[in-house]
JSON list of C-alpha atoms in Angstrom, two decimals:
[
{"chain": "A", "resi": 1, "resn": "MET", "atom": "CA", "xyz": [38.53, 73.99, 128.24]},
{"chain": "A", "resi": 2, "resn": "ILE", "atom": "CA", "xyz": [37.07, 70.74, 127.97]},
{"chain": "A", "resi": 3, "resn": "MET", "atom": "CA", "xyz": [33.61, 69.65, 129.66]},
{"chain": "A", "resi": 4, "resn": "THR", "atom": "CA", "xyz": [33.24, 73.45, 128.67]},
{"chain": "A", "resi": 5, "resn": "GLY", "atom": "CA", "xyz": [30.36, 73.26, 126.08]},
{"chain": "A", "resi": 6, "resn": "THR", "atom": "CA", "xyz": [28.36, 69.89, 128.67]},
{"chain": "A", "resi": 7, "resn": "THR", "atom": "CA", "xyz": [28.85, 73.04, 130.76]},
{"chain": "A", "resi": 8, "resn": "VAL", "atom": "CA", "xyz": [26.79, 75.33, 129.75]},
{"chain": "A", "resi": 9, "resn": "ASN", "atom": "CA", "xyz": [24.53, 73.72, 128.24]},
{"chain": "A", "resi": 10, "resn": "ALA", "atom": "CA", "xyz": [23.35, 71.28, 131.73]},
{"chain": "A", "resi": 11, "resn": "ALA", "atom": "CA", "xyz": [23.69, 75.52, 132.88]},
{"chain": "A", "resi": 12, "resn": "ALA", "atom": "CA", "xyz": [21.41, 76.44, 129.83]},
{"chain": "A", "resi": 13, "resn": "ILE", "atom": "CA", "xyz": [18.77, 73.50, 130.82]},
{"chain": "A", "resi": 14, "resn": "VAL", "atom": "CA", "xyz": [18.60, 74.65, 135.07]},
{"chain": "A", "resi": 15, "resn": "CYS", "atom": "CA", "xyz": [17.61, 78.65, 133.50]},
{"chain": "A", "resi": 16, "resn": "GLY", "atom": "CA", "xyz": [15.51, 77.10, 131.60]},
{"chain": "A", "resi": 17, "resn": "SER", "atom": "CA", "xyz": [13.25, 75.65, 133.27]},
{"chain": "A", "resi": 18, "resn": "LEU", "atom": "CA", "xyz": [13.61, 77.41, 136.80]},
{"chain": "A", "resi": 19, "resn": "VAL", "atom": "CA", "xyz": [11.91, 80.65, 133.67]},
{"chain": "A", "resi": 20, "resn": "GLY", "atom": "CA", "xyz": [9.21, 78.21, 132.88]},
{"chain": "A", "resi": 21, "resn": "VAL", "atom": "CA", "xyz": [8.13, 76.42, 136.37]},
{"chain": "A", "resi": 22, "resn": "LYS", "atom": "CA", "xyz": [8.83, 80.03, 137.49]},
{"chain": "A", "resi": 23, "resn": "GLY", "atom": "CA", "xyz": [6.39, 80.95, 134.36]},
{"chain": "A", "resi": 24, "resn": "GLY", "atom": "CA", "xyz": [4.40, 78.28, 133.12]},
{"chain": "A", "resi": 25, "resn": "HIS", "atom": "CA", "xyz": [1.20, 79.60, 135.55]},
{"chain": "A", "resi": 26, "resn": "LEU", "atom": "CA", "xyz": [0.33, 82.22, 133.35]},
{"chain": "A", "resi": 27, "resn": "LEU", "atom": "CA", "xyz": [0.01, 79.83, 129.85]},
{"chain": "A", "resi": 28, "resn": "SER", "atom": "CA", "xyz": [-2.90, 78.58, 129.25]},
{"chain": "A", "resi": 29, "resn": "GLU", "atom": "CA", "xyz": [-3.65, 74.53, 129.33]},
{"chain": "A", "resi": 30, "resn": "LYS", "atom": "CA", "xyz": [-4.17, 74.72, 126.41]},
{"chain": "A", "resi": 31, "resn": "VAL", "atom": "CA", "xyz": [-1.34, 76.39, 125.01]},
{"chain": "A", "resi": 32, "resn": "ARG", "atom": "CA", "xyz": [0.76, 74.60, 127.42]},
{"chain": "A", "resi": 33, "resn": "GLY", "atom": "CA", "xyz": [-0.79, 71.41, 124.92]},
{"chain": "A", "resi": 34, "resn": "THR", "atom": "CA", "xyz": [0.11, 73.50, 121.63]},
{"chain": "A", "resi": 35, "resn": "ILE", "atom": "CA", "xyz": [3.46, 74.46, 122.69]},
{"chain": "A", "resi": 36, "resn": "MET", "atom": "CA", "xyz": [4.02, 70.81, 123.39]},
{"chain": "A", "resi": 37, "resn": "ALA", "atom": "CA", "xyz": [2.06, 69.54, 120.11]},
{"chain": "A", "resi": 38, "resn": "GLY", "atom": "CA", "xyz": [4.39, 72.23, 118.30]},
{"chain": "A", "resi": 39, "resn": "LEU", "atom": "CA", "xyz": [7.30, 70.93, 120.38]},
{"chain": "A", "resi": 40, "resn": "GLY", "atom": "CA", "xyz": [6.59, 66.81, 119.87]},
{"chain": "A", "resi": 41, "resn": "LEU", "atom": "CA", "xyz": [6.67, 67.92, 115.65]},
{"chain": "A", "resi": 42, "resn": "ALA", "atom": "CA", "xyz": [9.68, 69.34, 115.99]},
{"chain": "A", "resi": 43, "resn": "VAL", "atom": "CA", "xyz": [11.60, 66.84, 117.83]},
{"chain": "A", "resi": 44, "resn": "LEU", "atom": "CA", "xyz": [9.79, 63.86, 114.87]},
{"chain": "A", "resi": 45, "resn": "LEU", "atom": "CA", "xyz": [11.47, 66.01, 112.09]},
{"chain": "A", "resi": 46, "resn": "ILE", "atom": "CA", "xyz": [14.56, 66.05, 113.85]},
{"chain": "A", "resi": 47, "resn": "GLY", "atom": "CA", "xyz": [14.65, 62.66, 114.29]},
{"chain": "A", "resi": 48, "resn": "ALA", "atom": "CA", "xyz": [13.82, 60.92, 111.33]},
{"chain": "A", "resi": 49, "resn": "GLN", "atom": "CA", "xyz": [16.49, 63.74, 109.59]},
{"chain": "A", "resi": 50, "resn": "LEU", "atom": "CA", "xyz": [18.63, 61.46, 111.45]},
{"chain": "A", "resi": 51, "resn": "ALA", "atom": "CA", "xyz": [17.69, 58.26, 111.10]},
{"chain": "A", "resi": 52, "resn": "LEU", "atom": "CA", "xyz": [17.53, 58.93, 106.73]},
{"chain": "A", "resi": 53, "resn": "LYS", "atom": "CA", "xyz": [20.77, 60.12, 106.53]},
{"chain": "A", "resi": 54, "resn": "SER", "atom": "CA", "xyz": [21.62, 55.19, 107.33]},
{"chain": "A", "resi": 55, "resn": "SER", "atom": "CA", "xyz": [23.63, 53.89, 104.46]},
{"chain": "A", "resi": 56, "resn": "GLN", "atom": "CA", "xyz": [23.50, 50.64, 106.83]},
{"chain": "A", "resi": 57, "resn": "VAL", "atom": "CA", "xyz": [20.67, 49.33, 108.09]},
{"chain": "A", "resi": 58, "resn": "MET", "atom": "CA", "xyz": [20.89, 46.28, 109.08]},
{"chain": "A", "resi": 59, "resn": "ILE", "atom": "CA", "xyz": [23.52, 47.95, 111.24]},
{"chain": "A", "resi": 60, "resn": "VAL", "atom": "CA", "xyz": [20.62, 50.31, 112.34]},
{"chain": "A", "resi": 61, "resn": "ILE", "atom": "CA", "xyz": [18.39, 47.68, 113.21]},
{"chain": "A", "resi": 62, "resn": "GLY", "atom": "CA", "xyz": [21.14, 44.89, 114.27]},
{"chain": "A", "resi": 63, "resn": "SER", "atom": "CA", "xyz": [21.83, 47.90, 116.74]},
{"chain": "A", "resi": 64, "resn": "LEU", "atom": "CA", "xyz": [18.15, 48.51, 117.91]},
{"chain": "A", "resi": 65, "resn": "ILE", "atom": "CA", "xyz": [18.04, 44.70, 118.49]},
{"chain": "A", "resi": 66, "resn": "GLY", "atom": "CA", "xyz": [21.17, 44.30, 120.67]},
{"chain": "A", "resi": 67, "resn": "GLY", "atom": "CA", "xyz": [20.47, 47.43, 121.96]},
{"chain": "A", "resi": 68, "resn": "GLY", "atom": "CA", "xyz": [16.71, 47.10, 123.07]},
{"chain": "A", "resi": 69, "resn": "ILE", "atom": "CA", "xyz": [18.13, 43.20, 124.36]},
{"chain": "A", "resi": 70, "resn": "ILE", "atom": "CA", "xyz": [20.90, 44.28, 127.06]},
{"chain": "A", "resi": 71, "resn": "GLY", "atom": "CA", "xyz": [18.23, 47.40, 128.07]},
{"chain": "A", "resi": 72, "resn": "GLU", "atom": "CA", "xyz": [16.18, 45.29, 129.36]},
{"chain": "A", "resi": 73, "resn": "LEU", "atom": "CA", "xyz": [18.35, 42.90, 131.40]},
{"chain": "A", "resi": 74, "resn": "LEU", "atom": "CA", "xyz": [20.16, 45.59, 132.41]},
{"chain": "A", "resi": 75, "resn": "GLY", "atom": "CA", "xyz": [16.03, 47.65, 133.78]},
{"chain": "A", "resi": 76, "resn": "ILE", "atom": "CA", "xyz": [17.42, 51.32, 132.53]},
{"chain": "A", "resi": 77, "resn": "GLU", "atom": "CA", "xyz": [13.75, 52.84, 131.33]},
{"chain": "A", "resi": 78, "resn": "ALA", "atom": "CA", "xyz": [12.90, 51.40, 135.47]},
{"chain": "A", "resi": 79, "resn": "ARG", "atom": "CA", "xyz": [15.72, 52.75, 137.10]},
{"chain": "A", "resi": 80, "resn": "LEU", "atom": "CA", "xyz": [15.07, 56.29, 135.66]},
{"chain": "A", "resi": 81, "resn": "GLU", "atom": "CA", "xyz": [11.57, 55.63, 136.21]},
{"chain": "A", "resi": 82, "resn": "ALA", "atom": "CA", "xyz": [12.32, 55.56, 140.17]},
{"chain": "A", "resi": 83, "resn": "ILE", "atom": "CA", "xyz": [14.87, 57.88, 140.06]},
{"chain": "A", "resi": 84, "resn": "GLY", "atom": "CA", "xyz": [11.67, 59.98, 138.74]},
{"chain": "A", "resi": 85, "resn": "GLU", "atom": "CA", "xyz": [9.44, 58.77, 141.33]},
{"chain": "A", "resi": 86, "resn": "LEU", "atom": "CA", "xyz": [11.49, 59.85, 144.10]},
{"chain": "A", "resi": 87, "resn": "LEU", "atom": "CA", "xyz": [12.26, 62.74, 143.29]},
{"chain": "A", "resi": 88, "resn": "GLY", "atom": "CA", "xyz": [7.97, 63.54, 143.19]},
{"chain": "A", "resi": 89, "resn": "ARG", "atom": "CA", "xyz": [7.93, 62.12, 146.10]},
{"chain": "A", "resi": 90, "resn": "ARG", "atom": "CA", "xyz": [10.95, 64.82, 147.39]},
{"chain": "A", "resi": 91, "resn": "PHE", "atom": "CA", "xyz": [9.00, 67.05, 145.35]},
{"chain": "A", "resi": 92, "resn": "LYS", "atom": "CA", "xyz": [5.52, 66.28, 145.36]},
{"chain": "A", "resi": 93, "resn": "GLY", "atom": "CA", "xyz": [3.12, 69.20, 144.24]},
{"chain": "A", "resi": 94, "resn": "SER", "atom": "CA", "xyz": [5.89, 70.61, 142.15]},
{"chain": "A", "resi": 95, "resn": "GLY", "atom": "CA", "xyz": [4.10, 68.48, 138.85]},
{"chain": "A", "resi": 96, "resn": "LYS", "atom": "CA", "xyz": [4.42, 65.10, 137.02]},
{"chain": "A", "resi": 97, "resn": "VAL", "atom": "CA", "xyz": [8.28, 64.65, 138.42]},
{"chain": "A", "resi": 98, "resn": "ALA", "atom": "CA", "xyz": [8.56, 61.16, 137.21]},
{"chain": "A", "resi": 99, "resn": "GLU", "atom": "CA", "xyz": [7.23, 62.20, 133.35]},
{"chain": "A", "resi": 100, "resn": "GLY", "atom": "CA", "xyz": [9.54, 65.19, 132.93]},
{"chain": "A", "resi": 101, "resn": "PHE", "atom": "CA", "xyz": [12.20, 63.73, 134.89]},
{"chain": "A", "resi": 102, "resn": "VAL", "atom": "CA", "xyz": [12.78, 60.57, 131.80]},
{"chain": "A", "resi": 103, "resn": "THR", "atom": "CA", "xyz": [11.57, 62.56, 128.87]},
{"chain": "A", "resi": 104, "resn": "ALA", "atom": "CA", "xyz": [13.52, 65.48, 128.48]},
{"chain": "A", "resi": 105, "resn": "THR", "atom": "CA", "xyz": [16.13, 63.30, 130.09]},
{"chain": "A", "resi": 106, "resn": "LEU", "atom": "CA", "xyz": [16.08, 60.76, 127.26]},
{"chain": "A", "resi": 107, "resn": "LEU", "atom": "CA", "xyz": [15.46, 63.68, 124.30]},
{"chain": "A", "resi": 108, "resn": "TYR", "atom": "CA", "xyz": [18.23, 66.12, 126.10]},
{"chain": "A", "resi": 109, "resn": "CYS", "atom": "CA", "xyz": [21.14, 63.16, 126.31]},
{"chain": "A", "resi": 110, "resn": "VAL", "atom": "CA", "xyz": [20.04, 61.24, 122.75]},
{"chain": "A", "resi": 111, "resn": "GLY", "atom": "CA", "xyz": [21.30, 62.91, 118.92]},
{"chain": "A", "resi": 112, "resn": "ALA", "atom": "CA", "xyz": [23.39, 63.92, 117.43]},
{"chain": "A", "resi": 113, "resn": "MET", "atom": "CA", "xyz": [24.50, 67.42, 118.86]},
{"chain": "A", "resi": 114, "resn": "ALA", "atom": "CA", "xyz": [25.32, 64.96, 121.56]},
{"chain": "A", "resi": 115, "resn": "ILE", "atom": "CA", "xyz": [27.30, 62.92, 120.37]},
{"chain": "A", "resi": 116, "resn": "MET", "atom": "CA", "xyz": [29.03, 65.28, 118.50]},
{"chain": "A", "resi": 117, "resn": "GLY", "atom": "CA", "xyz": [29.87, 67.75, 120.23]},
{"chain": "A", "resi": 118, "resn": "SER", "atom": "CA", "xyz": [30.85, 65.74, 122.77]},
{"chain": "A", "resi": 119, "resn": "LEU", "atom": "CA", "xyz": [33.16, 64.36, 120.51]},
{"chain": "A", "resi": 120, "resn": "GLN", "atom": "CA", "xyz": [34.15, 67.71, 119.59]},
{"chain": "A", "resi": 121, "resn": "ASP", "atom": "CA", "xyz": [34.63, 69.05, 122.54]},
{"chain": "A", "resi": 122, "resn": "GLY", "atom": "CA", "xyz": [36.90, 66.59, 123.81]},
{"chain": "A", "resi": 123, "resn": "LEU", "atom": "CA", "xyz": [38.39, 66.46, 121.50]},
{"chain": "A", "resi": 124, "resn": "GLY", "atom": "CA", "xyz": [39.37, 70.09, 122.01]},
{"chain": "A", "resi": 125, "resn": "GLY", "atom": "CA", "xyz": [38.02, 72.01, 118.83]},
{"chain": "A", "resi": 126, "resn": "ARG", "atom": "CA", "xyz": [35.33, 74.69, 120.41]},
{"chain": "A", "resi": 127, "resn": "PRO", "atom": "CA", "xyz": [32.23, 73.06, 121.26]},
{"chain": "A", "resi": 128, "resn": "GLU", "atom": "CA", "xyz": [30.36, 75.60, 118.72]},
{"chain": "A", "resi": 129, "resn": "ILE", "atom": "CA", "xyz": [27.21, 72.01, 118.55]},
{"chain": "A", "resi": 130, "resn": "LEU", "atom": "CA", "xyz": [27.22, 72.01, 121.90]},
{"chain": "A", "resi": 131, "resn": "TYR", "atom": "CA", "xyz": [26.51, 76.68, 121.80]},
{"chain": "A", "resi": 132, "resn": "ALA", "atom": "CA", "xyz": [23.77, 75.88, 120.15]},
{"chain": "A", "resi": 133, "resn": "LYS", "atom": "CA", "xyz": [21.82, 72.72, 121.41]},
{"chain": "A", "resi": 134, "resn": "ALA", "atom": "CA", "xyz": [23.16, 74.59, 124.96]},
{"chain": "A", "resi": 135, "resn": "ALA", "atom": "CA", "xyz": [20.37, 76.86, 123.93]},
{"chain": "A", "resi": 136, "resn": "LEU", "atom": "CA", "xyz": [18.11, 74.41, 121.80]},
{"chain": "A", "resi": 137, "resn": "ASP", "atom": "CA", "xyz": [17.63, 72.84, 124.69]},
{"chain": "A", "resi": 138, "resn": "GLY", "atom": "CA", "xyz": [17.55, 75.79, 127.35]},
{"chain": "A", "resi": 139, "resn": "ILE", "atom": "CA", "xyz": [14.43, 76.65, 124.83]},
{"chain": "A", "resi": 140, "resn": "ALA", "atom": "CA", "xyz": [12.39, 72.91, 124.90]},
{"chain": "A", "resi": 141, "resn": "SER", "atom": "CA", "xyz": [13.73, 73.69, 128.41]},
{"chain": "A", "resi": 142, "resn": "VAL", "atom": "CA", "xyz": [11.49, 76.27, 128.97]},
{"chain": "A", "resi": 143, "resn": "ALA", "atom": "CA", "xyz": [8.51, 74.12, 127.39]},
{"chain": "A", "resi": 144, "resn": "LEU", "atom": "CA", "xyz": [8.42, 71.50, 128.94]},
{"chain": "A", "resi": 145, "resn": "ALA", "atom": "CA", "xyz": [8.61, 72.93, 132.56]},
{"chain": "A", "resi": 146, "resn": "SER", "atom": "CA", "xyz": [5.68, 75.33, 132.15]},
{"chain": "A", "resi": 147, "resn": "THR", "atom": "CA", "xyz": [3.84, 71.40, 132.12]},
{"chain": "A", "resi": 148, "resn": "LEU", "atom": "CA", "xyz": [5.93, 69.29, 133.57]},
{"chain": "A", "resi": 149, "resn": "GLY", "atom": "CA", "xyz": [6.91, 70.97, 135.69]},
{"chain": "A", "resi": 150, "resn": "ILE", "atom": "CA", "xyz": [10.30, 70.78, 138.35]},
{"chain": "A", "resi": 151, "resn": "GLY", "atom": "CA", "xyz": [11.48, 67.46, 136.32]},
{"chain": "A", "resi": 152, "resn": "VAL", "atom": "CA", "xyz": [12.84, 68.63, 134.14]},
{"chain": "A", "resi": 153, "resn": "LEU", "atom": "CA", "xyz": [15.41, 70.98, 136.32]},
{"chain": "A", "resi": 154, "resn": "PHE", "atom": "CA", "xyz": [17.64, 67.62, 137.42]},
{"chain": "A", "resi": 155, "resn": "SER", "atom": "CA", "xyz": [17.64, 65.79, 134.30]},
{"chain": "A", "resi": 156, "resn": "ALA", "atom": "CA", "xyz": [20.79, 68.55, 134.05]},
{"chain": "A", "resi": 157, "resn": "LEU", "atom": "CA", "xyz": [22.49, 66.32, 135.86]},
{"chain": "A", "resi": 158, "resn": "PRO", "atom": "CA", "xyz": [22.41, 63.04, 134.09]},
{"chain": "A", "resi": 159, "resn": "LEU", "atom": "CA", "xyz": [23.18, 64.99, 131.06]},
{"chain": "A", "resi": 160, "resn": "PHE", "atom": "CA", "xyz": [26.05, 66.51, 132.48]},
{"chain": "A", "resi": 161, "resn": "ALA", "atom": "CA", "xyz": [27.74, 62.49, 132.61]},
{"chain": "A", "resi": 162, "resn": "TYR", "atom": "CA", "xyz": [26.44, 61.41, 129.56]},
{"chain": "A", "resi": 163, "resn": "GLN", "atom": "CA", "xyz": [27.91, 63.93, 127.29]},
{"chain": "A", "resi": 164, "resn": "GLY", "atom": "CA", "xyz": [30.31, 64.79, 130.01]},
{"chain": "A", "resi": 165, "resn": "GLY", "atom": "CA", "xyz": [31.86, 60.77, 129.69]},
{"chain": "A", "resi": 166, "resn": "ILE", "atom": "CA", "xyz": [31.86, 60.78, 125.89]},
{"chain": "A", "resi": 167, "resn": "THR", "atom": "CA", "xyz": [33.89, 64.55, 125.74]},
{"chain": "A", "resi": 168, "resn": "LEU", "atom": "CA", "xyz": [36.65, 62.79, 128.17]},
{"chain": "A", "resi": 169, "resn": "CYS", "atom": "CA", "xyz": [35.83, 58.69, 126.55]},
{"chain": "A", "resi": 170, "resn": "ALA", "atom": "CA", "xyz": [36.34, 61.40, 122.99]},
{"chain": "A", "resi": 171, "resn": "THR", "atom": "CA", "xyz": [40.43, 61.06, 122.39]},
{"chain": "A", "resi": 172, "resn": "ALA", "atom": "CA", "xyz": [41.22, 57.56, 123.32]},
{"chain": "A", "resi": 173, "resn": "ALA", "atom": "CA", "xyz": [37.66, 56.42, 120.47]},
{"chain": "A", "resi": 174, "resn": "GLN", "atom": "CA", "xyz": [39.34, 59.06, 117.63]},
{"chain": "A", "resi": 175, "resn": "GLN", "atom": "CA", "xyz": [40.87, 56.01, 115.54]},
{"chain": "A", "resi": 176, "resn": "ILE", "atom": "CA", "xyz": [37.29, 54.53, 116.30]},
{"chain": "A", "resi": 177, "resn": "LEU", "atom": "CA", "xyz": [34.82, 56.88, 116.04]},
{"chain": "A", "resi": 178, "resn": "THR", "atom": "CA", "xyz": [35.48, 57.45, 112.68]},
{"chain": "A", "resi": 179, "resn": "PRO", "atom": "CA", "xyz": [32.78, 59.69, 110.39]},
{"chain": "A", "resi": 180, "resn": "PRO", "atom": "CA", "xyz": [30.79, 56.30, 108.72]},
{"chain": "A", "resi": 181, "resn": "VAL", "atom": "CA", "xyz": [30.68, 55.18, 112.53]},
{"chain": "A", "resi": 182, "resn": "VAL", "atom": "CA", "xyz": [29.04, 58.54, 113.04]},
{"chain": "A", "resi": 183, "resn": "GLN", "atom": "CA", "xyz": [26.98, 58.35, 110.92]},
{"chain": "A", "resi": 184, "resn": "GLU", "atom": "CA", "xyz": [25.24, 54.91, 112.13]},
{"chain": "A", "resi": 185, "resn": "MET", "atom": "CA", "xyz": [24.97, 55.75, 115.80]},
{"chain": "A", "resi": 186, "resn": "ASN", "atom": "CA", "xyz": [23.21, 59.47, 114.68]},
{"chain": "A", "resi": 187, "resn": "ALA", "atom": "CA", "xyz": [21.06, 57.74, 112.55]},
{"chain": "A", "resi": 188, "resn": "VAL", "atom": "CA", "xyz": [20.42, 55.11, 115.36]},
{"chain": "A", "resi": 189, "resn": "GLY", "atom": "CA", "xyz": [19.76, 57.66, 118.38]},
{"chain": "A", "resi": 190, "resn": "GLY", "atom": "CA", "xyz": [17.90, 59.78, 115.36]},
{"chain": "A", "resi": 191, "resn": "LEU", "atom": "CA", "xyz": [15.72, 56.92, 115.52]},
{"chain": "A", "resi": 192, "resn": "LEU", "atom": "CA", "xyz": [14.74, 57.19, 119.52]},
{"chain": "A", "resi": 193, "resn": "ILE", "atom": "CA", "xyz": [14.53, 60.89, 118.62]},
{"chain": "A", "resi": 194, "resn": "VAL", "atom": "CA", "xyz": [11.17, 59.57, 116.91]},
{"chain": "A", "resi": 195, "resn": "ALA", "atom": "CA", "xyz": [10.45, 57.23, 118.92]},
{"chain": "A", "resi": 196, "resn": "ILE", "atom": "CA", "xyz": [10.65, 60.14, 122.28]},
{"chain": "A", "resi": 197, "resn": "ALA", "atom": "CA", "xyz": [8.73, 62.47, 119.75]},
{"chain": "A", "resi": 198, "resn": "LEU", "atom": "CA", "xyz": [5.77, 59.92, 119.82]},
{"chain": "A", "resi": 199, "resn": "ASP", "atom": "CA", "xyz": [5.23, 59.41, 123.02]},
{"chain": "A", "resi": 200, "resn": "MET", "atom": "CA", "xyz": [5.06, 63.74, 123.21]},
{"chain": "A", "resi": 201, "resn": "LEU", "atom": "CA", "xyz": [2.25, 63.76, 120.76]},
{"chain": "A", "resi": 202, "resn": "GLY", "atom": "CA", "xyz": [0.94, 61.19, 122.74]},
{"chain": "A", "resi": 203, "resn": "ILE", "atom": "CA", "xyz": [0.70, 58.70, 119.90]},
{"chain": "A", "resi": 204, "resn": "LYS", "atom": "CA", "xyz": [2.25, 55.65, 121.05]},
{"chain": "A", "resi": 205, "resn": "ARG", "atom": "CA", "xyz": [4.38, 55.05, 124.14]},
{"chain": "A", "resi": 206, "resn": "LEU", "atom": "CA", "xyz": [8.15, 53.05, 123.59]},
{"chain": "A", "resi": 207, "resn": "PRO", "atom": "CA", "xyz": [10.33, 51.65, 126.28]},
{"chain": "A", "resi": 208, "resn": "VAL", "atom": "CA", "xyz": [13.20, 53.93, 124.80]},
{"chain": "A", "resi": 209, "resn": "GLY", "atom": "CA", "xyz": [16.23, 53.92, 127.59]},
{"chain": "A", "resi": 210, "resn": "ASN", "atom": "CA", "xyz": [16.24, 50.39, 127.29]},
{"chain": "A", "resi": 211, "resn": "LEU", "atom": "CA", "xyz": [16.81, 50.77, 123.82]},
{"chain": "A", "resi": 212, "resn": "LEU", "atom": "CA", "xyz": [19.01, 53.78, 124.26]},
{"chain": "A", "resi": 213, "resn": "PRO", "atom": "CA", "xyz": [22.38, 50.95, 124.39]},
{"chain": "A", "resi": 214, "resn": "ALA", "atom": "CA", "xyz": [21.83, 50.54, 121.07]},
{"chain": "A", "resi": 215, "resn": "VAL", "atom": "CA", "xyz": [23.81, 53.63, 119.89]},
{"chain": "A", "resi": 216, "resn": "PHE", "atom": "CA", "xyz": [27.10, 52.58, 121.71]},
{"chain": "A", "resi": 217, "resn": "LEU", "atom": "CA", "xyz": [26.21, 49.29, 119.85]},
{"chain": "A", "resi": 218, "resn": "ALA", "atom": "CA", "xyz": [26.80, 50.91, 116.07]},
{"chain": "A", "resi": 219, "resn": "PRO", "atom": "CA", "xyz": [30.39, 51.10, 116.53]},
{"chain": "A", "resi": 220, "resn": "PRO", "atom": "CA", "xyz": [31.78, 47.41, 116.70]},
{"chain": "A", "resi": 221, "resn": "LEU", "atom": "CA", "xyz": [29.30, 46.53, 114.91]},
{"chain": "A", "resi": 222, "resn": "MET", "atom": "CA", "xyz": [30.07, 48.62, 112.05]},
{"chain": "A", "resi": 223, "resn": "MET", "atom": "CA", "xyz": [33.48, 46.82, 112.82]},
{"chain": "A", "resi": 224, "resn": "ILE", "atom": "CA", "xyz": [32.34, 43.57, 111.58]},
{"chain": "A", "resi": 225, "resn": "PHE", "atom": "CA", "xyz": [30.21, 43.92, 109.20]},
{"chain": "A", "resi": 226, "resn": "ALA", "atom": "CA", "xyz": [30.53, 47.33, 107.71]},
{"chain": "A", "resi": 227, "resn": "SER", "atom": "CA", "xyz": [33.59, 46.28, 105.76]},
{"chain": "A", "resi": 228, "resn": "HIS", "atom": "CA", "xyz": [32.09, 42.69, 103.61]}
]
């Protein structure tokens, strides 16, 4: 049944977050810091692997520049943070709600598994990719929620909307989303995941939210320039 993969993915995040929030006090601050460092390194590896698969570097560059401009005009990063702050006031004392919401939302929504899994689900295949992603996100949610609080749980909502939207549009876009196009979309997403990892590791915070439109600029740029 369509949307099953995304539903399971969102449920895994909710369950993992609840476990992390309830059991987080059992972990010392040092242990939580080590877990976050390990998770950050793993995210860095995943992002780098995806980014290095690009065969059209100029498409990736163009997507990032154009997507960044669009994101800045729309103020995506500020809107995400505003939602997080609203949740923070509602659940005051529950942890770094805003940071948890924004970090988890970007982490779970950007990347190859979110895109490819949603396409697989929408095109009628068994959503095995999203089932695997659900397991990974559930485990990550335990670690993130133990450190960043209940805001991680609410990332299940934008994930459901994001992946569900891709799933519902997949059939109509079947002829456009060829393997080369998806490869470049994944490469752009991989670089954004690298940016998320840098923030998680405390190295540098980048406006990843405002760069999200770059993922969706890759298909039209491929159609226009890839054959030239």
